[in-house]
């Protein structure tokens, strides 16, 4: 088998990144790898219906693959109009179905929530420890003293946020139940869809998540020992600036 024929047999087996890399090896490889048949095959794998059109596209399949497979770079945000210094968060947690037993109620300044849990307590599981010490953006609050909650009890949470610059308040979570308990990661989670201002009618459903961070009570397997709270907006915001822009769009009253 000739050298060119070997390349023509191998190139259809490659993905787009590898095939593009072959184009910079030498002129011979580039001339063969530019054959639009190879790129049509890649397009057919990624977007099968595009190759069913009766008329070919106005650009080559190589160009088409370049355009639609290009990694989208995130646009940099303008500086947010809010800062965590302008905000304070109101956390309330109840047990029992009638929400009559208030077990935690605290006004938390924005910088405190931003500072988070600097030193995880001893005895927590490795998965949770790695999560807290990891580089991902997070907002956490240590509970001092800790709260012990029987797993048999219903637990709900509300979170409001206030703006010092305008003295307005918005709802983040309203009496949501901690319905999902991940015993492998030692987190109990609740969520609520955010209520945005009418000025932002086309913002899709975005959830605020609250997690209770816990460890097992050594004396009772039916009780969790909660040492912290985590709040995030993982559907849409993964940095301080993104969170502040998201909060700024809430329906402030």
CSV table of C-alpha atoms in Angstrom, one decimal, residues 21 67 95 117 167 179 190 229:
chain,number,residue,atom,x,y,z
A,21,UNK,CA,-3.0,18.5,14.0
A,67,UNK,CA,-17.1,27.3,12.8
A,95,UNK,CA,-37.7,21.4,61.7
A,117,UNK,CA,-15.3,28.1,56.2
A,167,UNK,CA,-32.8,49.2,51.9
A,179,UNK,CA,-35.5,16.7,50.3
A,190,UNK,CA,-32.7,22.2,49.0
A,229,UNK,CA,-24.3,25.9,55.3
